[in-house]
Coordinates of C-alpha atoms in Angstrom, one line a residue:
M2 CA 69.0 91.0 88.2
A3 CA 70.5 94.4 88.6
E4 CA 73.0 93.0 91.1
I5 CA 74.1 90.4 88.5
K6 CA 74.4 93.0 85.8
K7 CA 76.5 95.2 88.1
H8 CA 79.0 92.4 88.7
Y9 CA 79.2 90.8 85.3
I10 CA 78.6 93.5 82.7
V11 CA 81.9 95.0 81.7
E12 CA 82.2 98.4 80.0
I13 CA 85.1 98.4 77.5
K14 CA 86.8 101.7 76.7
K15 CA 89.0 102.4 73.6
E16 CA 92.1 102.6 75.7
Q17 CA 91.4 99.0 77.0
L18 CA 91.0 97.8 73.4
K19 CA 94.4 99.3 72.6
D20 CA 95.9 97.8 75.7
F21 CA 94.7 94.4 74.7
G22 CA 96.2 94.9 71.2
I23 CA 99.5 95.9 72.7
I24 CA 99.6 92.9 75.0
V25 CA 98.9 90.5 72.1
T26 CA 101.6 92.3 70.0
M27 CA 104.0 91.8 72.9
V28 CA 103.1 88.1 73.2
F29 CA 103.9 87.6 69.5
I30 CA 107.2 89.5 69.7
I31 CA 108.2 87.4 72.7
S32 CA 107.1 84.2 70.9
G33 CA 109.2 85.3 67.8
I34 CA 112.3 85.8 70.0
R35 CA 111.7 82.5 71.9
F36 CA 111.1 80.3 68.8
D37 CA 113.3 82.3 66.4
T38 CA 110.6 82.5 63.8
S39 CA 109.9 85.6 61.6
M40 CA 106.2 84.6 61.2
F41 CA 105.6 85.8 64.8
F42 CA 107.2 89.1 64.0
I43 CA 105.0 89.6 60.9
L44 CA 101.9 88.8 63.0
A45 CA 103.1 91.2 65.7
L46 CA 103.4 93.9 63.1
A47 CA 100.0 93.2 61.7
I48 CA 98.4 93.3 65.1
A49 CA 100.2 96.5 66.0
L50 CA 98.8 98.1 62.9
F51 CA 95.3 96.9 63.7
T52 CA 95.8 98.3 67.3
I53 CA 96.6 101.7 65.9
L54 CA 94.1 101.9 63.1
F55 CA 91.2 99.7 64.1
P56 CA 91.2 99.0 67.9
S57 CA 87.5 98.0 67.8
V58 CA 88.6 94.7 66.1
F59 CA 89.7 93.5 69.5
Y60 CA 86.3 94.2 71.2
P61 CA 85.1 90.6 71.5
F62 CA 88.4 89.3 72.7
T63 CA 88.8 92.2 75.2
L64 CA 85.2 91.6 76.5
V65 CA 85.9 87.9 77.1
W66 CA 89.2 88.7 78.8
F67 CA 87.8 91.3 81.1
K68 CA 84.8 89.1 82.1
F69 CA 87.2 86.2 82.8
S70 CA 89.5 88.5 84.8
K71 CA 86.6 89.8 86.9
I72 CA 85.4 86.3 87.8
L73 CA 89.0 85.2 88.4
G74 CA 89.5 88.2 90.7
K75 CA 86.5 87.3 92.8
I76 CA 87.7 83.7 93.2
N77 CA 91.3 84.6 93.8
S78 CA 90.5 87.1 96.6
Q79 CA 88.4 84.5 98.4
I80 CA 91.1 81.9 98.1
I81 CA 93.9 84.2 99.2
L82 CA 91.9 85.4 102.2
A83 CA 91.1 81.8 103.2
I84 CA 94.7 80.8 103.0
I85 CA 95.8 83.8 105.1
F86 CA 93.1 82.9 107.7
F87 CA 94.0 79.3 108.0
L88 CA 97.8 79.7 107.8
V89 CA 98.1 82.9 110.0
I90 CA 95.1 83.7 112.1
T91 CA 94.1 80.2 113.1
P92 CA 97.5 79.1 114.3
V93 CA 97.9 82.4 116.3
G94 CA 94.5 81.7 117.9
V95 CA 95.4 78.1 118.7
F96 CA 98.8 79.2 120.1
R97 CA 97.2 81.9 122.3
R98 CA 94.6 79.4 123.6
I99 CA 97.4 76.9 124.5
L100 CA 99.2 79.6 126.4
G101 CA 95.9 80.5 128.2
K102 CA 95.6 84.0 127.0
D103 CA 92.2 85.6 127.3
T104 CA 92.5 89.1 125.9
L105 CA 88.7 89.6 125.7
R106 CA 88.4 88.4 129.3
L107 CA 85.6 86.0 128.3
K108 CA 86.1 83.8 131.3
D109 CA 85.5 86.8 133.6
F110 CA 82.5 87.8 131.6
K111 CA 81.0 84.3 131.9
K112 CA 81.6 84.1 135.6
G113 CA 79.7 87.2 136.7
T114 CA 77.2 89.7 135.7
D115 CA 79.4 92.8 135.9
S116 CA 81.0 94.4 133.0
V117 CA 84.6 93.4 132.1
M118 CA 85.3 96.9 130.6
K119 CA 88.1 98.8 132.3
Q120 CA 87.1 102.0 134.1
R121 CA 89.4 104.7 133.1
N122 CA 88.9 108.1 134.8
H123 CA 91.5 110.2 133.1
A124 CA 91.4 113.9 132.5
Y125 CA 93.1 114.6 129.2
T126 CA 95.6 117.4 129.0
P127 CA 97.3 119.0 126.0
S128 CA 100.5 117.1 126.6
D129 CA 98.5 113.8 126.0
L130 CA 98.0 114.9 122.4
E131 CA 101.6 115.9 121.7
H132 CA 103.2 112.5 121.1
L133 CA 100.3 110.1 120.2
F134 CA 102.5 107.4 118.7

């Protein structure tokens, strides 16, 4: 239950309430410009005044918006990662398999009982650390 609360309970601050009011004001201003109606400008002015004087009026709307955005963020990140995996990683792996690349040397590992790790007996000197990249 605590895990669910951690992910889905949203704490709303006064600045976030004001941000929501400003965004709604901007939407009404853009709508007024787009549809050439003064009613949207009057509504934008009223919402701007409420944002300045009584930002707590926007609490329920802000709460719904932030919960929705949190859920949407979780879903979008998984969708984006899946798309990257299937459109980038998988074709690269298939292409490397077609070319016969075996970077992990799995074929050598399956053939014998020895380690496939490279032995590197190298004494480091201060000059090795001068130009690392």
